PDB file of C-alpha atoms in Angstrom:
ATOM      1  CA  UNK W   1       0.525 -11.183 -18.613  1.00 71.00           C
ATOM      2  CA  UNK W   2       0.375  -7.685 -17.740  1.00 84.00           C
ATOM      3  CA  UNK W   3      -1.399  -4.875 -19.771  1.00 87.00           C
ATOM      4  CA  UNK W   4       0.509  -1.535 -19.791  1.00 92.00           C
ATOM      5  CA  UNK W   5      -0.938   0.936 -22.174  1.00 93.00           C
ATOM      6  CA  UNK W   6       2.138   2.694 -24.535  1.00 93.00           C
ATOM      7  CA  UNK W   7       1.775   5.384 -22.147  1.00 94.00           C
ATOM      8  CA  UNK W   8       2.203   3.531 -18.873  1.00 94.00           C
ATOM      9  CA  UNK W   9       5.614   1.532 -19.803  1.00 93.00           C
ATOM     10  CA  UNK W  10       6.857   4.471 -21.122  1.00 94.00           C
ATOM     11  CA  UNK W  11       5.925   6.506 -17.255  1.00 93.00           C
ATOM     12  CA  UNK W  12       7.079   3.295 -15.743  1.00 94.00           C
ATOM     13  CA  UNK W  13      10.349   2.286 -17.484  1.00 94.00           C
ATOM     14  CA  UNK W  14      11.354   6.172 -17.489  1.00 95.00           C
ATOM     15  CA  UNK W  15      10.688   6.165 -12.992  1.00 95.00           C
ATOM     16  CA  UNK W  16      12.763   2.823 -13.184  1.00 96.00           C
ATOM     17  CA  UNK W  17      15.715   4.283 -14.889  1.00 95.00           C
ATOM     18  CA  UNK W  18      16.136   7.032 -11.667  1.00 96.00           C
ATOM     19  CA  UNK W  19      15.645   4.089  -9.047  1.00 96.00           C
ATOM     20  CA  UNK W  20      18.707   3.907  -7.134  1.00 96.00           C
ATOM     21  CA  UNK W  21      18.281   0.190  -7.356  1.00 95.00           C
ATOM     22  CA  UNK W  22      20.293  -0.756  -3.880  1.00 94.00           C
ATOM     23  CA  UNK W  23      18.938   2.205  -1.958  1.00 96.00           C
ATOM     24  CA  UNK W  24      15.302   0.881  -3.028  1.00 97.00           C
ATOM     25  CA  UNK W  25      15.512  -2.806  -2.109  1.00 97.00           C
ATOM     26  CA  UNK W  26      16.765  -2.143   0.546  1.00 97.00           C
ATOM     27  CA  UNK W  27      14.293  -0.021   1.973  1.00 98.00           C
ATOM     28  CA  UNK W  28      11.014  -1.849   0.721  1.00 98.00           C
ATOM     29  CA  UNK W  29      12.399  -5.018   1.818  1.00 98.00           C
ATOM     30  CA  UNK W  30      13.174  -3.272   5.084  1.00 98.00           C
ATOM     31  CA  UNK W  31      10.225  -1.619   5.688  1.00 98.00           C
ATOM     32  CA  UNK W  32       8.178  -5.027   4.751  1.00 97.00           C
ATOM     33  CA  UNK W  33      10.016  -6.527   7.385  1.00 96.00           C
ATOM     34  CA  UNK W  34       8.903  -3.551  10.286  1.00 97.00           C
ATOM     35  CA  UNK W  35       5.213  -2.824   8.942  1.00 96.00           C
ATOM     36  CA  UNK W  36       4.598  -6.446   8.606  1.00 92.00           C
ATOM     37  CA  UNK W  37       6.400  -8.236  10.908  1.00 90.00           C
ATOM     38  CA  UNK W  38       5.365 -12.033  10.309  1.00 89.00           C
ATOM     39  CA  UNK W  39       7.435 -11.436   7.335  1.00 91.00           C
ATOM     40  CA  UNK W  40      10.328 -11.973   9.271  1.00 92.00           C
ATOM     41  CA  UNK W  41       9.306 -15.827   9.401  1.00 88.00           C
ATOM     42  CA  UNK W  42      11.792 -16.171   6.301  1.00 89.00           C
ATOM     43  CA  UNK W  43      14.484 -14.174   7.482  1.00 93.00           C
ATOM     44  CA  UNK W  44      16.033 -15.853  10.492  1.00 89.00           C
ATOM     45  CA  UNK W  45      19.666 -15.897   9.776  1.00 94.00           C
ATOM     46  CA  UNK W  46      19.951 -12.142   8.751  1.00 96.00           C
ATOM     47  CA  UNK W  47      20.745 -11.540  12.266  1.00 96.00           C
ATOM     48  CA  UNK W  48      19.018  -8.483  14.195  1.00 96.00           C
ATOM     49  CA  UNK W  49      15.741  -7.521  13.390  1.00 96.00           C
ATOM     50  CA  UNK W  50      14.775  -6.581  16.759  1.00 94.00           C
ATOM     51  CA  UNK W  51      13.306  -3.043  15.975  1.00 96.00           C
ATOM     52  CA  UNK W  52      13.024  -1.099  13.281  1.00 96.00           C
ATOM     53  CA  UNK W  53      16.556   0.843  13.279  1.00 97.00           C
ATOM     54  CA  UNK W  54      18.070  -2.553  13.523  1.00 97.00           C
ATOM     55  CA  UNK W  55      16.204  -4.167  10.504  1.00 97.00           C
ATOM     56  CA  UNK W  56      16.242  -0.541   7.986  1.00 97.00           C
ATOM     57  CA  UNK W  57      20.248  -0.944   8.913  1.00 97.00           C
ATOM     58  CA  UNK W  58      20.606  -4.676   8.587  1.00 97.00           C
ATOM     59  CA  UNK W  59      23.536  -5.167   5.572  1.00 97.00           C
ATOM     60  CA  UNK W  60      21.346  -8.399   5.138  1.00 97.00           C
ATOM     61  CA  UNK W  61      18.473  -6.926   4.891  1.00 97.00           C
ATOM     62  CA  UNK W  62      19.848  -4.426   2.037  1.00 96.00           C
ATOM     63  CA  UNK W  63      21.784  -6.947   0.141  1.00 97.00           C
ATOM     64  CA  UNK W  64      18.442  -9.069  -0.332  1.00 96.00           C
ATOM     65  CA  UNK W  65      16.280  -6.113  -0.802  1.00 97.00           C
ATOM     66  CA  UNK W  66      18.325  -5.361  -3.771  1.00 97.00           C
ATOM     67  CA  UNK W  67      18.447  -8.776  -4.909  1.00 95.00           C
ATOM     68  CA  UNK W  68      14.556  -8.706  -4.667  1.00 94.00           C
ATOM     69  CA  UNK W  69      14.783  -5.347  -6.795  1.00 96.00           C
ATOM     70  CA  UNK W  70      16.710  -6.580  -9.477  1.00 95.00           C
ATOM     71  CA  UNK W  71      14.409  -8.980 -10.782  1.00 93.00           C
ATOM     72  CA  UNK W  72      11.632  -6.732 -10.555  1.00 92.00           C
ATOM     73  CA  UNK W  73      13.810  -5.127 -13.002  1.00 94.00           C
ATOM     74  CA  UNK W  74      13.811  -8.402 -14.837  1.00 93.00           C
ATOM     75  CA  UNK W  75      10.052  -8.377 -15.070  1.00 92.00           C
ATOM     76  CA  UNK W  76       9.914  -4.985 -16.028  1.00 93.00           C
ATOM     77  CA  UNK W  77      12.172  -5.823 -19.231  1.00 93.00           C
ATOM     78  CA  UNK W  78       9.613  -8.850 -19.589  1.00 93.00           C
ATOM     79  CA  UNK W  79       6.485  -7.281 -19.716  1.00 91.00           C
ATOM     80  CA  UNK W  80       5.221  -9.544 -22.242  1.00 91.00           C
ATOM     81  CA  UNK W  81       6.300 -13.158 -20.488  1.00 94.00           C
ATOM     82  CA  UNK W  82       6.205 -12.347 -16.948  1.00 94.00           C
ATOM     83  CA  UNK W  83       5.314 -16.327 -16.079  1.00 94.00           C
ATOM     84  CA  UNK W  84       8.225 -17.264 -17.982  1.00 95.00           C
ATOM     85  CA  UNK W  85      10.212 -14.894 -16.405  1.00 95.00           C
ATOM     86  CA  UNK W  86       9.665 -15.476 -12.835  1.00 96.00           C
ATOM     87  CA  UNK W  87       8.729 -19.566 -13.441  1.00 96.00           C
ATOM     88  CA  UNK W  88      12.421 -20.623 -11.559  1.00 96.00           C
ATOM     89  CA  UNK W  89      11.823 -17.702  -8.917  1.00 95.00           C
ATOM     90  CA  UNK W  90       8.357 -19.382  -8.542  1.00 94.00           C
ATOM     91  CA  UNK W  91       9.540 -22.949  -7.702  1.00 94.00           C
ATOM     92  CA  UNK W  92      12.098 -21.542  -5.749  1.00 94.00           C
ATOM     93  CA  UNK W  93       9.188 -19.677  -3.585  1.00 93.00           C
ATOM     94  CA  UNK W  94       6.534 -22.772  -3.470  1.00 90.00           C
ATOM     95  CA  UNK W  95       9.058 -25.576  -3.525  1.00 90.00           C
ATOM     96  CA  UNK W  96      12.269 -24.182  -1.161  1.00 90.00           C
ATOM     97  CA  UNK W  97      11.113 -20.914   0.786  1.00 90.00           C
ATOM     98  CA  UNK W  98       7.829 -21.820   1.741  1.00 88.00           C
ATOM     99  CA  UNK W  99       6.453 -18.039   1.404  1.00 90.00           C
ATOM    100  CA  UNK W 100       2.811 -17.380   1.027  1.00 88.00           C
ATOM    101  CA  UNK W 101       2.102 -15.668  -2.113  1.00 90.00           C
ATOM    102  CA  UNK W 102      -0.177 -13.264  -0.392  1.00 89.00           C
ATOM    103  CA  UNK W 103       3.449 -11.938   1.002  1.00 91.00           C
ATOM    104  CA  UNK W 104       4.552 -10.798  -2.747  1.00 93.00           C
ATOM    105  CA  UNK W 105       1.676  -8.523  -2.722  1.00 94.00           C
ATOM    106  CA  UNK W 106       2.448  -6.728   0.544  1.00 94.00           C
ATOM    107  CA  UNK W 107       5.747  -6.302  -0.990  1.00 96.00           C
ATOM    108  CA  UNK W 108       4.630  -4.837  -4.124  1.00 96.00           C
ATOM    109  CA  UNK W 109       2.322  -2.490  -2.128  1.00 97.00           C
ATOM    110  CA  UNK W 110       5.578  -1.657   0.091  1.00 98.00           C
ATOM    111  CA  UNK W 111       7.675  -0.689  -2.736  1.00 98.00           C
ATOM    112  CA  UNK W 112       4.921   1.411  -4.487  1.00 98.00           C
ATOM    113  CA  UNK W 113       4.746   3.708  -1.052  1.00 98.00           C
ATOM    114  CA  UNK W 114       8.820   3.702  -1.332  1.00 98.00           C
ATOM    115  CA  UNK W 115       9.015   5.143  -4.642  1.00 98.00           C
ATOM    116  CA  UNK W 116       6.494   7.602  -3.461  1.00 98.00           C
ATOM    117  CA  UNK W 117       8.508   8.940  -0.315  1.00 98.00           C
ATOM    118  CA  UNK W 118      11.518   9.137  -3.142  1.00 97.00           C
ATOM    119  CA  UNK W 119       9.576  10.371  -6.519  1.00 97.00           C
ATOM    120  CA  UNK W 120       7.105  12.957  -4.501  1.00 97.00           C
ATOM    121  CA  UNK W 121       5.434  14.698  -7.141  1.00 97.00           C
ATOM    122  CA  UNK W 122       6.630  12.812 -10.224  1.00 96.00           C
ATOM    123  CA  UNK W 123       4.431   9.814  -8.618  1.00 97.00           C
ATOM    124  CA  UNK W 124       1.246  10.700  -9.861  1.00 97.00           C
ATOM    125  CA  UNK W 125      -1.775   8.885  -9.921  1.00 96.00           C
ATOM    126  CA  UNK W 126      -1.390   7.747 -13.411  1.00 95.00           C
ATOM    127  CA  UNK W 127       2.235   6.983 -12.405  1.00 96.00           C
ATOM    128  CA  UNK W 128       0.990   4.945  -9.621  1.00 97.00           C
ATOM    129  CA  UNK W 129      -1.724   2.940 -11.379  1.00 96.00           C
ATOM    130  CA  UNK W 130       1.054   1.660 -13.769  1.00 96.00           C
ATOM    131  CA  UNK W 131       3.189   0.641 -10.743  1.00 96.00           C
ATOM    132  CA  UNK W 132       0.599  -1.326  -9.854  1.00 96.00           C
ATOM    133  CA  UNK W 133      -0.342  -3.173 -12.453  1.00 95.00           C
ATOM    134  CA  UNK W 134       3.586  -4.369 -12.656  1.00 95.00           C
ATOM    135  CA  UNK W 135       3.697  -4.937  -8.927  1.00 95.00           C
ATOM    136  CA  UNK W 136       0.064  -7.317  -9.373  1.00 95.00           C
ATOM    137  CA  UNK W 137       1.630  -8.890 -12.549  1.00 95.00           C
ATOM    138  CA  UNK W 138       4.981 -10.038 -10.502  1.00 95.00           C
ATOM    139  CA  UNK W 139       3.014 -11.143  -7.621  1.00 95.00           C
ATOM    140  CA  UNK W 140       0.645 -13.488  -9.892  1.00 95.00           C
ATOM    141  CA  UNK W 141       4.127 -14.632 -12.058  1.00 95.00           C
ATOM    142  CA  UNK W 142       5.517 -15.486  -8.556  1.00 95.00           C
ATOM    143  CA  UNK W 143       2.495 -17.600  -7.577  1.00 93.00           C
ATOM    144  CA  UNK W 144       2.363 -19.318 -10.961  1.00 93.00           C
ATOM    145  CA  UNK W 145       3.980 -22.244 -10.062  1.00 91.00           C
ATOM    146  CA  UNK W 146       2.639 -23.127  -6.650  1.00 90.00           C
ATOM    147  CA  UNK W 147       0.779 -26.422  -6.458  1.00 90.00           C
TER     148      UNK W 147
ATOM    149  CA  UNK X   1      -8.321  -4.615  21.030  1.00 74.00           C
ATOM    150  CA  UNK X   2      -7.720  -1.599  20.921  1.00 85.00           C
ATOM    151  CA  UNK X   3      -4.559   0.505  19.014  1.00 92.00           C
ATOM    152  CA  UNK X   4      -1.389   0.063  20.955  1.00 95.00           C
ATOM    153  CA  UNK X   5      -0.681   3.512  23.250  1.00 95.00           C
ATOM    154  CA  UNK X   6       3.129   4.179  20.684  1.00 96.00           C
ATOM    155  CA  UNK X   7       0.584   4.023  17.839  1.00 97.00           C
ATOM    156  CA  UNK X   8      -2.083   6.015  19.055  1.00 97.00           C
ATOM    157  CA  UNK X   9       0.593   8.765  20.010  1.00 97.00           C
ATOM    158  CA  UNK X  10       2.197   8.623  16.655  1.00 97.00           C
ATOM    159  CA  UNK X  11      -1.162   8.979  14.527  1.00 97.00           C
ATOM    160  CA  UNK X  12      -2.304  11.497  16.686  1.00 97.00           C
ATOM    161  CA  UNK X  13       1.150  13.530  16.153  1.00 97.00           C
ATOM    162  CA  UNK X  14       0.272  12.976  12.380  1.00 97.00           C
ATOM    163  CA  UNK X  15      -3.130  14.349  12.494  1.00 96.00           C
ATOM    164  CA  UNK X  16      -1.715  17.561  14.247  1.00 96.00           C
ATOM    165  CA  UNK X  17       0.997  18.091  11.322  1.00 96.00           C
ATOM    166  CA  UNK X  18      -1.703  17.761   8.684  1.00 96.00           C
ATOM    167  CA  UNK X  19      -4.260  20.142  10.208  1.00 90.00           C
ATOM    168  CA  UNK X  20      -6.838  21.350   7.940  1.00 90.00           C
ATOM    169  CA  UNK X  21      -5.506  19.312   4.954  1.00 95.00           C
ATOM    170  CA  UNK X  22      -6.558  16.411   6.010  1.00 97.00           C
ATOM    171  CA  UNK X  23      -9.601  16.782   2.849  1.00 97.00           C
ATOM    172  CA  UNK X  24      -6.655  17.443  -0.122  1.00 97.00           C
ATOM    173  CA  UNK X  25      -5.158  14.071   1.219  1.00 98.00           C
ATOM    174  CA  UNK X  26      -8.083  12.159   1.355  1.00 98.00           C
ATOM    175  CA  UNK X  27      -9.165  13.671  -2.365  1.00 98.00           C
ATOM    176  CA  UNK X  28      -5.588  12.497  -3.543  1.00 98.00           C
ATOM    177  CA  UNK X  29      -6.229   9.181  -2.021  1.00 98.00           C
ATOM    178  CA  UNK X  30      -9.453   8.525  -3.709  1.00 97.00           C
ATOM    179  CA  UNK X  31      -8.115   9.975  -6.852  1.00 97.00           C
ATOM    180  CA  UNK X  32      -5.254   7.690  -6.632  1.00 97.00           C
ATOM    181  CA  UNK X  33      -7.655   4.845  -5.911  1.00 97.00           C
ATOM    182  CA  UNK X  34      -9.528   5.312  -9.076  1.00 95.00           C
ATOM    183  CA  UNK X  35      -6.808   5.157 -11.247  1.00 94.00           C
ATOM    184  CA  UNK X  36      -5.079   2.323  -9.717  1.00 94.00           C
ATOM    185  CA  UNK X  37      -7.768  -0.300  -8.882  1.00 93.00           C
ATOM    186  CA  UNK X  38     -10.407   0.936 -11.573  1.00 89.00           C
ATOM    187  CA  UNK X  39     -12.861  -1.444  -9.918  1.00 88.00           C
ATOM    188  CA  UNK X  40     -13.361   0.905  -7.185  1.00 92.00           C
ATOM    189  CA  UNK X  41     -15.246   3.433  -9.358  1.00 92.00           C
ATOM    190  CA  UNK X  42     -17.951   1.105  -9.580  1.00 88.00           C
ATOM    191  CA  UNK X  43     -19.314   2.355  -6.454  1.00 88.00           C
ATOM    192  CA  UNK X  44     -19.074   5.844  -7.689  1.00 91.00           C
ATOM    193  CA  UNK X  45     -21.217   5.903 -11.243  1.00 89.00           C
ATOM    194  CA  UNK X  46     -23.201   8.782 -10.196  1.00 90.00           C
ATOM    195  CA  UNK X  47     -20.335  10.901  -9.616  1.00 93.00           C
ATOM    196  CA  UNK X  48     -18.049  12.929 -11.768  1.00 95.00           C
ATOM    197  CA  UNK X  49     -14.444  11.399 -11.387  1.00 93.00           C
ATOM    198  CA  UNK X  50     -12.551  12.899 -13.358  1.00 90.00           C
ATOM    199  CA  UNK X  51      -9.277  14.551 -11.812  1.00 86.00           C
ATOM    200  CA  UNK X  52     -10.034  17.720 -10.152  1.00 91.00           C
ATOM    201  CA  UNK X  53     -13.518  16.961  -9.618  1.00 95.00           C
ATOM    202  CA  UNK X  54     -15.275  18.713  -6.979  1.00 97.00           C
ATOM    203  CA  UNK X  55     -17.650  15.879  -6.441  1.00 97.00           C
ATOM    204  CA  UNK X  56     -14.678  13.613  -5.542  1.00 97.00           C
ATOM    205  CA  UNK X  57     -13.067  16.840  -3.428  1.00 97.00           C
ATOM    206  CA  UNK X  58     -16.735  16.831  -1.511  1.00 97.00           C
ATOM    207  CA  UNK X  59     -16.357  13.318  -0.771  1.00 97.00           C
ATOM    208  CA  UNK X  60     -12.680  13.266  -0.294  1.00 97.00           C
ATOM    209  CA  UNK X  61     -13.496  15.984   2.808  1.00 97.00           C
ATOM    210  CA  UNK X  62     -16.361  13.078   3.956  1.00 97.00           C
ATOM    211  CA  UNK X  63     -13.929  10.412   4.465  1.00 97.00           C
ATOM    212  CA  UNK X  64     -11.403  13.036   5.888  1.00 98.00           C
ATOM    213  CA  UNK X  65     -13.992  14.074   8.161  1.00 97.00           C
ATOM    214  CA  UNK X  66     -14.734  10.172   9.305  1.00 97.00           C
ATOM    215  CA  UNK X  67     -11.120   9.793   9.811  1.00 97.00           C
ATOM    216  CA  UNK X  68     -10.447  12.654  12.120  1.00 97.00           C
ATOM    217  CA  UNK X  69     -13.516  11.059  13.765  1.00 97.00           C
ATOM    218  CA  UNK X  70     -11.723   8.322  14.342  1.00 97.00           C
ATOM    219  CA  UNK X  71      -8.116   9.808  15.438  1.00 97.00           C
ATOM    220  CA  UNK X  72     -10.745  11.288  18.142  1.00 97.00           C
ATOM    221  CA  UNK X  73     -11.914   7.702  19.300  1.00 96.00           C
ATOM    222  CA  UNK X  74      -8.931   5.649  18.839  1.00 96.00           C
ATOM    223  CA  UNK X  75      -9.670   3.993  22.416  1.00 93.00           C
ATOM    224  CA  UNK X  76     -13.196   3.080  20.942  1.00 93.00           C
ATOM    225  CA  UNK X  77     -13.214   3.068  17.611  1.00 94.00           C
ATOM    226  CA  UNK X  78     -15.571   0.441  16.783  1.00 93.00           C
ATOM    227  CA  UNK X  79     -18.318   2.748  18.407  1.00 95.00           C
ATOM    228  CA  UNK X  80     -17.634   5.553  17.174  1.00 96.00           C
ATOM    229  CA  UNK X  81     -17.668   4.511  13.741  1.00 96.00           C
ATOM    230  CA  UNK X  82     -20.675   1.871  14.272  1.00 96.00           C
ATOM    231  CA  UNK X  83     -22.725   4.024  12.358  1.00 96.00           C
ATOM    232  CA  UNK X  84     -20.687   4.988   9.206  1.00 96.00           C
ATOM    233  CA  UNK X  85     -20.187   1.031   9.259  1.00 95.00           C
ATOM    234  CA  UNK X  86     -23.939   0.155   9.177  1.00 94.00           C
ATOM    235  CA  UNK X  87     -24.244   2.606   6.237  1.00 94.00           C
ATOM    236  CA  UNK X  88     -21.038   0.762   4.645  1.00 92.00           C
ATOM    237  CA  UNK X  89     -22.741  -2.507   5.072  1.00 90.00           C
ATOM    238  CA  UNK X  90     -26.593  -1.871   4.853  1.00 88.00           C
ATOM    239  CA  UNK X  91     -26.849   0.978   2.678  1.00 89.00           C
ATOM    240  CA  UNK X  92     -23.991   1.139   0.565  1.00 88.00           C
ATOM    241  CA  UNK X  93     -23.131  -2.348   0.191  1.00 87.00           C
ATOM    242  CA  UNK X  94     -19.296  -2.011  -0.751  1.00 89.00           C
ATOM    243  CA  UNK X  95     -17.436  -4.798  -0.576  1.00 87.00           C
ATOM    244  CA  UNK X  96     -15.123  -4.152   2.353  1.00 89.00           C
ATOM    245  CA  UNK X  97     -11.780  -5.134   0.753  1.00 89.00           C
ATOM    246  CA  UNK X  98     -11.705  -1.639  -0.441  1.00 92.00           C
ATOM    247  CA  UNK X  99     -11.565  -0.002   2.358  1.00 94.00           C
ATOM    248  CA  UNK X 100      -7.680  -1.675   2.197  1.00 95.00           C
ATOM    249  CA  UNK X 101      -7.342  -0.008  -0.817  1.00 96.00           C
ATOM    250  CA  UNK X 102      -8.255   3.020  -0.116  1.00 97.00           C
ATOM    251  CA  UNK X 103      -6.080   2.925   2.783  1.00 97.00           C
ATOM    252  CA  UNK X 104      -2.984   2.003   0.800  1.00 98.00           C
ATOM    253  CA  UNK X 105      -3.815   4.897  -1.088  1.00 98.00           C
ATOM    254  CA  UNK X 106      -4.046   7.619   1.730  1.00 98.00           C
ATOM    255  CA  UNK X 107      -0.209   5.579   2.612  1.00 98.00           C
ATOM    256  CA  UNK X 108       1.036   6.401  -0.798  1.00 98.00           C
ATOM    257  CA  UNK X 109      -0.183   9.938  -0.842  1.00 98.00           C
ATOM    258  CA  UNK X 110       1.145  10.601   2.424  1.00 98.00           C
ATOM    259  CA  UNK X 111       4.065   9.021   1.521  1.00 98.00           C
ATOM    260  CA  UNK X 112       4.339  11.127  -1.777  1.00 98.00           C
ATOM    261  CA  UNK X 113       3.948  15.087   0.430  1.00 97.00           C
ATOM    262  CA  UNK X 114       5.929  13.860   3.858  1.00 97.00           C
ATOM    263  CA  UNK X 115       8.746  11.795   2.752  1.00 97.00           C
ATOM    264  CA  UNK X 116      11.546  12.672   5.285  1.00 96.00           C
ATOM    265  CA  UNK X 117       8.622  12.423   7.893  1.00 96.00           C
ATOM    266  CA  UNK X 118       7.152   8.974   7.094  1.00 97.00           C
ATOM    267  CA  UNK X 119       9.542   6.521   8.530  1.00 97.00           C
ATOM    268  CA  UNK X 120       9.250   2.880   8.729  1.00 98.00           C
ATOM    269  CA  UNK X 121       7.953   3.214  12.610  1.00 97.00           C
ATOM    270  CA  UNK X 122       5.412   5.743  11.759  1.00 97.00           C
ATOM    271  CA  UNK X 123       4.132   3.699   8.261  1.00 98.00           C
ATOM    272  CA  UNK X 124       3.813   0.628  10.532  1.00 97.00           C
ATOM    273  CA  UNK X 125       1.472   2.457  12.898  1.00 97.00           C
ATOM    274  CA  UNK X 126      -0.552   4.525   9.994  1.00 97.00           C
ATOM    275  CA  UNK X 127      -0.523   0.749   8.744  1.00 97.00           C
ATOM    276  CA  UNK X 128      -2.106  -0.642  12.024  1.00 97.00           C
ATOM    277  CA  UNK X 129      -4.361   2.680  12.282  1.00 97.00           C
ATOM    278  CA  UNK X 130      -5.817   2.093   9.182  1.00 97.00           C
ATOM    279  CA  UNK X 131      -6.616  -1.678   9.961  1.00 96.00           C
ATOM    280  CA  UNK X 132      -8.309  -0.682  13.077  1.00 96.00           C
ATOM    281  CA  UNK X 133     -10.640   1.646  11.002  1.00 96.00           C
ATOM    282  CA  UNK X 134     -11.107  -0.905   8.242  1.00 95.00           C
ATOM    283  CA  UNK X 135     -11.918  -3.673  10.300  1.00 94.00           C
ATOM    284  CA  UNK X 136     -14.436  -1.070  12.804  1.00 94.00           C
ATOM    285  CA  UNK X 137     -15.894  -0.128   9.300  1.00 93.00           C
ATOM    286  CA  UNK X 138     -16.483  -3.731   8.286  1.00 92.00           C
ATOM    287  CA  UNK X 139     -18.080  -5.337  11.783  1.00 90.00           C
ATOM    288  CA  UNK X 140     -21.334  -4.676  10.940  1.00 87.00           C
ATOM    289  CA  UNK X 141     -21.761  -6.265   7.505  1.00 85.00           C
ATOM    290  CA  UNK X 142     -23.065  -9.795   9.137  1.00 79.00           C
TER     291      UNK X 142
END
């Protein structure tokens, strides 16, 4: 379970409701893939991802990023139960996908420097701090289940 | 091993662009760091950290100062910044997964005042760049 002071879902739920949800995925998933490149372990039938322009424009690529950005959106609406939330998405990760949970935070981190480049200013410190508290509270909810 | 040449090139492009302000990111970064992985002040208890501190601003301009030391040395870092590492490790003691924080940090600032000129490319080499210094700052500890 996460702990967002009053304060910090209201700063957090308020950036969320500008997120051009699409736009967003796509990009953190994107630029997770170029900054971090072993990620691409889990991606090999999303075609070319042979340089950066190739992954950031990869329709794949942006149709899973927003996937991936929707239920963060979930969680965000879950605040209370994010290990119930994310428990299927958890087997799925573990049992199926085989990712390494360490991954989910490297994502997290990704999209926190994404809403950055978009929010500027409005991505304060305090802003920030709340991002990340979400961002560590999915990545935990995602590893829940792992055995 | 040293930073790839492309990275190298690209950091030292950045370093031009941000001049003299290399100190107001750094101060953002630690500022930033504070707030989002609270832990961190626990190296800083004799200091004032409250935004807009000019403690944090005088040590904001240290680690600026380190890290224009090291956009100097990128072909050697892990001389250059032997001796902030022994301090790091002997004298400070901080555990040295913060230096990744802090890093993110500096990312997300410089992320937050160059948006259109941060793109995936240059974030993956500021990325590598700051693993080079982290891992320089950390090869003393034992």
């Amino acid at each position: 379970m996460v702990h967002l002071t009053g304060e910090e879902k209201g700063a957090v739920t308020g950036l969320w409701g500008k997120v051009n949800v699409e736009e967003v995925g796509g990009e953190a998933l994107g630029r997770l893939l170029v900054v971090y490149p072993w990620t691409q372990r889990f991606f090999d039938s999303f075609g070319d991802l042979s340089n950066a322009g190739a992954v950031m424009g990869n329709p794949k690529v942006k149709a899973h990023g927003k996937k991936v950005l929707d239920a963060f959106g979930e969680g965000l609406k879950n605040l209370d139960n994010l290990k119930g939330t994310f428990a299927k998405l958890s087997e799925l990760h573990c049992d199926k996908l085989h990712v390494d949970p360490e991954n989910f935070r490297l994502l997290g981190n990704v999209l926190v420097v994404v809403l950055a480049r978009h929010f500027g200013k409005e991505f304060t410190p305090p802003v920030q701090g709340a991002f990340q508290k979400l961002a560590s509270g999915v990545a935990t909810a995602l590893a829940h289940k792992y055995h | 091993m040293a930073l790839a040449a492309a990275d190298q090139a690209a950091v030292r492009a950045l370093w031009r662009k941000l001049n003299n302000n290399v100190g107001v990111y750094t101060t953002e970064a630690l500022e930033r760091t504070f707030l989002a992985f609270p832990s961190t002040k626990t190296y800083f208890a004799h200091l004032d950290l409250r935004p807009g501190s000019a403690q944090v601003k005088a040590h904001g301009q240290k680690v600026a100062d380190a890290l224009s030391l090291a956009v100097a040395h990128l072909d050697d870092l892990p001389r250059a910044l032997a001796p902030l590492s022994d301090l790091h490790a002997h004298q400070l003691r901080v555990n040295p997964a913060n230096f990744e924080l802090l890093g993110h940090c500096l990312l997300v600032t410089l992320a937050r005042h160059y948006p259109g000129d941060l793109s995936p490319s240059l974030q993956a080499s500021l990325d590598r760049f700051l693993r080079h210094v982290t891992s320089a700052l950390a090869s003393s500890y034992r």
